[in-house]
Coordinates of C-alpha atoms (C1' of nucleotides) in Angstrom, one line a residue:
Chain A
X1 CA 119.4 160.2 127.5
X2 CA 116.8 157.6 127.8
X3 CA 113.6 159.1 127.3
X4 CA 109.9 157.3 128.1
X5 CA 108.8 154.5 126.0
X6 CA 106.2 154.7 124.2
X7 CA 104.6 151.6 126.3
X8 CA 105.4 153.9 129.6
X9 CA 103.6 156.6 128.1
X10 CA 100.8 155.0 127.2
X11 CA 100.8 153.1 131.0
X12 CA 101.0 156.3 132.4
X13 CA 98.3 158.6 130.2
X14 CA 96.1 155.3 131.5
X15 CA 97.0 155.8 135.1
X16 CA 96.0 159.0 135.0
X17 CA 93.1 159.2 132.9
X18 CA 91.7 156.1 135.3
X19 CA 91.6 158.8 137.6
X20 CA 90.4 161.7 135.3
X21 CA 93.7 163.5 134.7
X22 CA 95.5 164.3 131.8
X23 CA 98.9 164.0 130.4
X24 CA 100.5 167.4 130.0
X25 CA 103.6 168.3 129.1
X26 CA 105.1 169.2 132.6
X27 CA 103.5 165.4 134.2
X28 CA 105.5 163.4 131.3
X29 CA 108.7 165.8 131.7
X30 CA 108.4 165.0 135.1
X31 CA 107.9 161.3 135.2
X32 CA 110.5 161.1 132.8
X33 CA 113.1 162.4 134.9
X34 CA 112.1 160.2 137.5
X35 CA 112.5 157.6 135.4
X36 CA 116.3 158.8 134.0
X37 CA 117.1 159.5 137.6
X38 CA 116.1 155.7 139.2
X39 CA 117.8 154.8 142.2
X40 CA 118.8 158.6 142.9
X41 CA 116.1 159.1 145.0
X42 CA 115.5 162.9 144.0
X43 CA 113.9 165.3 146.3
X44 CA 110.8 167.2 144.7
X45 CA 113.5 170.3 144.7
X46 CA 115.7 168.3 143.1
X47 CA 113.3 167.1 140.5
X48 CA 112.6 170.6 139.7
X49 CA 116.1 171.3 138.7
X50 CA 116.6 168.7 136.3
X51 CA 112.9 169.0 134.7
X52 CA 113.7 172.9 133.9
X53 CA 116.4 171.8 131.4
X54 CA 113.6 170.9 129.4
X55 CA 110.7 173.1 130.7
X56 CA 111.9 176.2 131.6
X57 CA 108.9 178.0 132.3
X58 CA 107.8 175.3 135.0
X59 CA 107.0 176.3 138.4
X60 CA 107.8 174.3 141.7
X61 CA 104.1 174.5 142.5
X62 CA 103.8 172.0 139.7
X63 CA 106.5 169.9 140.9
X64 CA 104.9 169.6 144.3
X65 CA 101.2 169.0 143.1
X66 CA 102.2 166.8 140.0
X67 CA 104.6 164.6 142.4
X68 CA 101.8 164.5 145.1
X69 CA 99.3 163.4 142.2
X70 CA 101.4 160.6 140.7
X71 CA 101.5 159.0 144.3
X72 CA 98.3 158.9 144.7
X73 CA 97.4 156.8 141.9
X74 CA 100.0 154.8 142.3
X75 CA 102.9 155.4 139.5
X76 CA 105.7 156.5 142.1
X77 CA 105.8 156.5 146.0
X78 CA 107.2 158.8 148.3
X79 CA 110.3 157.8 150.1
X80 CA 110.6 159.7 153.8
X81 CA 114.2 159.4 155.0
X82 CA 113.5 162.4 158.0
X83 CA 116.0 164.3 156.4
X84 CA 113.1 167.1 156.1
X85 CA 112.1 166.4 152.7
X86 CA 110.5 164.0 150.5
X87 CA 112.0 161.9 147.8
X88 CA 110.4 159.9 145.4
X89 CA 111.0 156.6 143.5
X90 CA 109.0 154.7 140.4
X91 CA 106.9 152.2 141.4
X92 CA 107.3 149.2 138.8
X93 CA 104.2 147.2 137.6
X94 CA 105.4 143.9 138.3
X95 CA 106.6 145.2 141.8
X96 CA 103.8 144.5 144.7
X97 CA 105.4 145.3 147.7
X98 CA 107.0 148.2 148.4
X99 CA 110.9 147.2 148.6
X100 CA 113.0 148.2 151.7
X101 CA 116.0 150.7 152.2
X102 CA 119.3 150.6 153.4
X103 CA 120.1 153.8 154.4
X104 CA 124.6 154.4 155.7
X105 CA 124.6 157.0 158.3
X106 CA 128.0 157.9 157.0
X107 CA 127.8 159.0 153.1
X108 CA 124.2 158.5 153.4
X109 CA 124.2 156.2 150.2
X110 CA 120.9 154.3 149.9
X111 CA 120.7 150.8 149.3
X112 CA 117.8 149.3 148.0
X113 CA 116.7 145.5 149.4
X114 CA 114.5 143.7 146.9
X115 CA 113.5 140.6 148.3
X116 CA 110.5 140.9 150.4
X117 CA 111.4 139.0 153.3
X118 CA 108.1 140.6 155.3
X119 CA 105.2 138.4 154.3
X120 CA 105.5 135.6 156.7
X121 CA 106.3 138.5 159.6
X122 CA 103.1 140.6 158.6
X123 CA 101.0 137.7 158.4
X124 CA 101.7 137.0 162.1
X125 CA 101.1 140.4 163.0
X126 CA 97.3 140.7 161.3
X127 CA 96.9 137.2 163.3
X128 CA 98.2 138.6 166.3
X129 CA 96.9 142.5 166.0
X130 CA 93.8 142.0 164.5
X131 CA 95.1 144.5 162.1
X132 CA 94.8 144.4 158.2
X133 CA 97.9 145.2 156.8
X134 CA 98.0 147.2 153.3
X135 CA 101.7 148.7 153.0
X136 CA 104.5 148.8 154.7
X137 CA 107.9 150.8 155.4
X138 CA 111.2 149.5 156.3
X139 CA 114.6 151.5 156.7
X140 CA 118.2 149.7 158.3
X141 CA 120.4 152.1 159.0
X142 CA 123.6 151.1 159.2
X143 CA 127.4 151.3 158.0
X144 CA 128.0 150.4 154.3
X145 CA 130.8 148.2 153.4
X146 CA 132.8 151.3 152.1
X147 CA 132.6 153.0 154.7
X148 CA 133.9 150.2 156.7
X149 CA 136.5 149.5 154.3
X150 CA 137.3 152.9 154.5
X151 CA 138.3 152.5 158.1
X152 CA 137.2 155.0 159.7
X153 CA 134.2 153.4 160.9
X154 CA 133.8 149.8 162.4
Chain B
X1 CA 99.7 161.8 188.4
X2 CA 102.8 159.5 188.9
X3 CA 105.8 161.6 188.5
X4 CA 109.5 160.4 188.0
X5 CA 110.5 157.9 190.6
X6 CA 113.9 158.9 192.1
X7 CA 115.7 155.8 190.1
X8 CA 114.5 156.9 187.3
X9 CA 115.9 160.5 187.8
X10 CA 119.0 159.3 189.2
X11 CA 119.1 157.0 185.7
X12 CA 118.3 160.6 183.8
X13 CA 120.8 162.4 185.8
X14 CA 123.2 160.1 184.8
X15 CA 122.2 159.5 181.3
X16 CA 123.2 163.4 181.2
X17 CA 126.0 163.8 182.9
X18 CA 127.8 161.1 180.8
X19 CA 127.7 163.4 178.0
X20 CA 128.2 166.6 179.7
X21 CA 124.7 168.0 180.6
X22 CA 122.8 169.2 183.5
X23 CA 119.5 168.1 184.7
X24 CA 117.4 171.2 185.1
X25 CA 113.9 171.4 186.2
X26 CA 113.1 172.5 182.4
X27 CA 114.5 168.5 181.4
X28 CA 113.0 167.0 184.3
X29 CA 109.7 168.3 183.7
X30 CA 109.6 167.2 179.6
X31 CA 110.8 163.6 180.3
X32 CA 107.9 163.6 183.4
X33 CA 105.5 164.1 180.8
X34 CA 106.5 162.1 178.3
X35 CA 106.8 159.2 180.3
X36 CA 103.6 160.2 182.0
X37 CA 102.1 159.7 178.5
X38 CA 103.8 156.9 177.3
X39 CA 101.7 155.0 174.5
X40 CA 100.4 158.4 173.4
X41 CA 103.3 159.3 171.0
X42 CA 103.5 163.0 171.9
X43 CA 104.5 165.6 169.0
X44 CA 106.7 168.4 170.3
X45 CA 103.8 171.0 170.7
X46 CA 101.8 168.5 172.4
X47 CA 105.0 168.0 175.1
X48 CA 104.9 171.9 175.2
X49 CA 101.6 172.0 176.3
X50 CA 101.7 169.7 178.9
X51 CA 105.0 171.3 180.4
X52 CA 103.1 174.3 180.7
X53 CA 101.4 173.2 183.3
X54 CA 103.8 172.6 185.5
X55 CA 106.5 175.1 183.9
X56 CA 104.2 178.6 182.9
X57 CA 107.6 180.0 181.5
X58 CA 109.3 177.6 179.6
X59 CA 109.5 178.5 175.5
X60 CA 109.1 176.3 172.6
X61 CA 112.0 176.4 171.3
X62 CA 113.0 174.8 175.0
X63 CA 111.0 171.9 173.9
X64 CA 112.6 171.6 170.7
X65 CA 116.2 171.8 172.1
X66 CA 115.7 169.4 175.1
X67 CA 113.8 166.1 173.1
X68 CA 116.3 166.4 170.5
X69 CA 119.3 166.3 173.1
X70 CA 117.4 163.5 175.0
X71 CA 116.9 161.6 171.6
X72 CA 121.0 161.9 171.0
X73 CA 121.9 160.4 174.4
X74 CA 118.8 158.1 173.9
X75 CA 116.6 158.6 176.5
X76 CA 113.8 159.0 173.9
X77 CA 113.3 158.0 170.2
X78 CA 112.1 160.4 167.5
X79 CA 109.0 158.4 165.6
X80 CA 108.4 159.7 162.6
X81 CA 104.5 159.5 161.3
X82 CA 105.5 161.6 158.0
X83 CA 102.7 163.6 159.3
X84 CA 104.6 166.8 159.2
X85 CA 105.6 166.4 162.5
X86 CA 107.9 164.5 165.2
X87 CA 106.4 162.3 167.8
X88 CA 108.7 160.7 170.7
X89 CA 109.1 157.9 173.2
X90 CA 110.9 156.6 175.8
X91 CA 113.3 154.3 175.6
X92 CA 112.9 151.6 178.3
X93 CA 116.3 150.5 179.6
X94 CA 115.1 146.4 178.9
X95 CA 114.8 147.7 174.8
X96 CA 117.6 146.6 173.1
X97 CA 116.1 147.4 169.7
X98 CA 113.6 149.6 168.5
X99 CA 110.1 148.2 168.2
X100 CA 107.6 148.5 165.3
X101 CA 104.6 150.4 164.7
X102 CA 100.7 149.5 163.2
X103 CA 99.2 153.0 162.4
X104 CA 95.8 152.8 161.3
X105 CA 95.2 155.0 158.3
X106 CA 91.9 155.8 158.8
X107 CA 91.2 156.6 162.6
X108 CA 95.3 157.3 163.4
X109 CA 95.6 154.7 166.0
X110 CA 99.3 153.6 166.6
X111 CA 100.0 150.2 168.3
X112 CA 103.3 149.1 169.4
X113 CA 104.6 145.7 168.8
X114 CA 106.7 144.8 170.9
X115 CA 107.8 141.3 169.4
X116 CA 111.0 141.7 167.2
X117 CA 110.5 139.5 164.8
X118 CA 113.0 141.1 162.6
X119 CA 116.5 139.2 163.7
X120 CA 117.0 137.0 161.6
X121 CA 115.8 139.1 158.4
X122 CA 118.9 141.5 159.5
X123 CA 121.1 139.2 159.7
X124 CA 120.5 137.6 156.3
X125 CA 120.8 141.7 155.1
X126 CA 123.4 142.2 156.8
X127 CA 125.2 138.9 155.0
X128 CA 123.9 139.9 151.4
X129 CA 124.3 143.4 151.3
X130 CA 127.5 143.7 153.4
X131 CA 126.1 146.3 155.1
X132 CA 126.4 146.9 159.4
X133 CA 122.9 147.2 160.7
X134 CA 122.5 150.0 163.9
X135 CA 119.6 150.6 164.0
X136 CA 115.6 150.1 161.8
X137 CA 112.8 151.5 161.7
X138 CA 109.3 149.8 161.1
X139 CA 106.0 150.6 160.2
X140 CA 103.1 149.1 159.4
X141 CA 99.9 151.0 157.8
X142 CA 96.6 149.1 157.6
X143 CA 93.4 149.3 159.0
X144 CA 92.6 148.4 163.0
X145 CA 90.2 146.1 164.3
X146 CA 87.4 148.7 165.3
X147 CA 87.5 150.4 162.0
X148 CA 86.9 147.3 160.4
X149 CA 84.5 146.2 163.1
X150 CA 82.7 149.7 162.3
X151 CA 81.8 148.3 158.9
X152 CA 82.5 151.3 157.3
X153 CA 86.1 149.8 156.0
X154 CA 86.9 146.3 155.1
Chain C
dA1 C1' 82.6 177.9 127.4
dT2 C1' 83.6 174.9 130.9
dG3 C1' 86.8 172.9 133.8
dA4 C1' 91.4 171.1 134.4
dG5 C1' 96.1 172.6 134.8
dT6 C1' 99.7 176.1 135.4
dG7 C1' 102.9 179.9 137.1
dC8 C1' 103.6 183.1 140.4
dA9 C1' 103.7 185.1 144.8
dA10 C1' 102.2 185.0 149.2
dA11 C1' 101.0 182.3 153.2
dT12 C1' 101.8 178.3 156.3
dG13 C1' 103.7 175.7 159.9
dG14 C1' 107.2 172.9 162.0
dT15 C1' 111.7 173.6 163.4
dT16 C1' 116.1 176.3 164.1
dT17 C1' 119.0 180.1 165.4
dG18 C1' 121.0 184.5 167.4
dC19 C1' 121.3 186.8 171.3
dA20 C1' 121.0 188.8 175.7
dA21 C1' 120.0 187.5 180.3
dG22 C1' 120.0 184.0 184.1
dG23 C1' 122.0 180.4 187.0
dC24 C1' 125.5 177.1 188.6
dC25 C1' 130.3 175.2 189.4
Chain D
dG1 C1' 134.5 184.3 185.8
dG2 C1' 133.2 181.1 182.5
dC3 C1' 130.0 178.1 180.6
dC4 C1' 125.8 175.8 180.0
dT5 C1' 120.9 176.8 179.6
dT6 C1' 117.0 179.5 178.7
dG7 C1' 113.2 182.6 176.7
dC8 C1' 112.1 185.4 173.1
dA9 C1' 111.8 186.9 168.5
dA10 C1' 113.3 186.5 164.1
dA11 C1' 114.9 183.5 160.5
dC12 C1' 114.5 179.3 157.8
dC13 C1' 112.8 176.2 154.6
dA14 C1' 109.9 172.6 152.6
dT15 C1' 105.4 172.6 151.2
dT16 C1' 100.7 174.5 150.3
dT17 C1' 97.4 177.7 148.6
dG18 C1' 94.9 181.6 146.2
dC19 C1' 94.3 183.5 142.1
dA20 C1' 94.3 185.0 137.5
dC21 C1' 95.5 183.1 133.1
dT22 C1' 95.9 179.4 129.6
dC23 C1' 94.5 175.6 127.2
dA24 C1' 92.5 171.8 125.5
dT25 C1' 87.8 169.5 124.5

DNA sequence: ATGAGTGCAAATGGTTTGCAAGGCC
DNA sequence: GGCCTTGCAAACCATTTGCACTCAT
């Protein structure tokens, strides 16, 4: 079990104090899963689960306010797939677009799309919109190439 | 107050039929108003609302059944704000795929592009990733002209 | 000792569901 | 008669909030 880097920690206790917030032991148990868990996608129930292994006592208030705080300044973002909850996702430092999703309707994998792609299209539509553009969100849903293999679906 | 032309309901009745549903006055009345405020992105208690008016009796949970039948047999599309609730649209019969969204974070504004703009990004996807794209979903958060104009944001 | 952070339980709010009654082929 | 549809109320379930308590600085 991979557990933070000294480096993250010291990224993350920055983040937060940036913002005057501390590091306690439920925010680093929880980033830490997070982290352990990347390209899962866990729900904030989800989260909860896996961070009582090694915080028992924590509630699922904390979860939901410590998951909404780490948003907001930046060190994960929230990943809506209208499924009636939110997941979340690490944000990396060298990462400064949000990446896209490829989401099968089938088995409901997710597929993540790093390439960016959207820069020449967004800078078309501040042109042509008069709108400034600061993030974005893009989902394909779509068939997966198991789930074509598999036959069932063409 | 336009109201449904009888091409358009014909279209509807169709629409329904193909599936196995019936066109009561209950169905009518919620696609009347959501086309009748097309552009204004209607949540499901607004559409309740507004049926009122013209329906005293009909019940929420009504509303609630008939948008998310007419999304299935896609006379309308579910938009998604992650606002905590669901907004819908009609789906003009020219739309061959779904169109994008600029949602102004500070005053809420939504403007539709209609310009796809996203072919040949899917199909490059759809090479890489091996993956059969349906379907997308767009959005775009920034700023709008006025807010900017207002000075207030830059 | 002051304010931030937490756990718990209760409240919230959008959406769904069970059911009895109504309406149409 | 059978089935789809409806209205109502209750249930659901993810998320939020109030509050008393704890804990660092």
């Amino acid at each position: 079990m991979t557990k933070l880097s000294s480096s993250e920690i010291e990224r993350l206790k920055n983040s937060l104090k940036e913002k005057g917030y501390k590091l306690t032991p439920q925010r680093r148990a929880i980033v830490d899963i997070i982290i352990r868990n990347e390209g899962k996608h866990l729900t904030t129930e989800e989260i909860y689960d896996q961070v009582r292994s090694e915080c028992p006592e924590i509630g699922l208030a904390t979860v939901y306010r410590t998951v909404q705080l780490l948003d907001e300044i930046g060190v994960i973002c929230k990943l809506e797939l209208d499924d009636g909850c939110s997941r979340y996702e690490i944000i990396h430092k060298e990462e400064n677009h949000r990446h896209h999703h490829l989401i099968c309707t089938k088995c409901s994998k997710i597929i993540e799309v790093t390439d960016d792609l959207l820069e020449p299209l967004e800078k078309e539509i501040e042109k042509k919109y008069d709108f400034k553009i600061l993030n974005h969100s893009l989902k394909f849903y779509g068939i997966c190439s198991e789930c074509r293999k598999s036959g069932k679906y063409k």
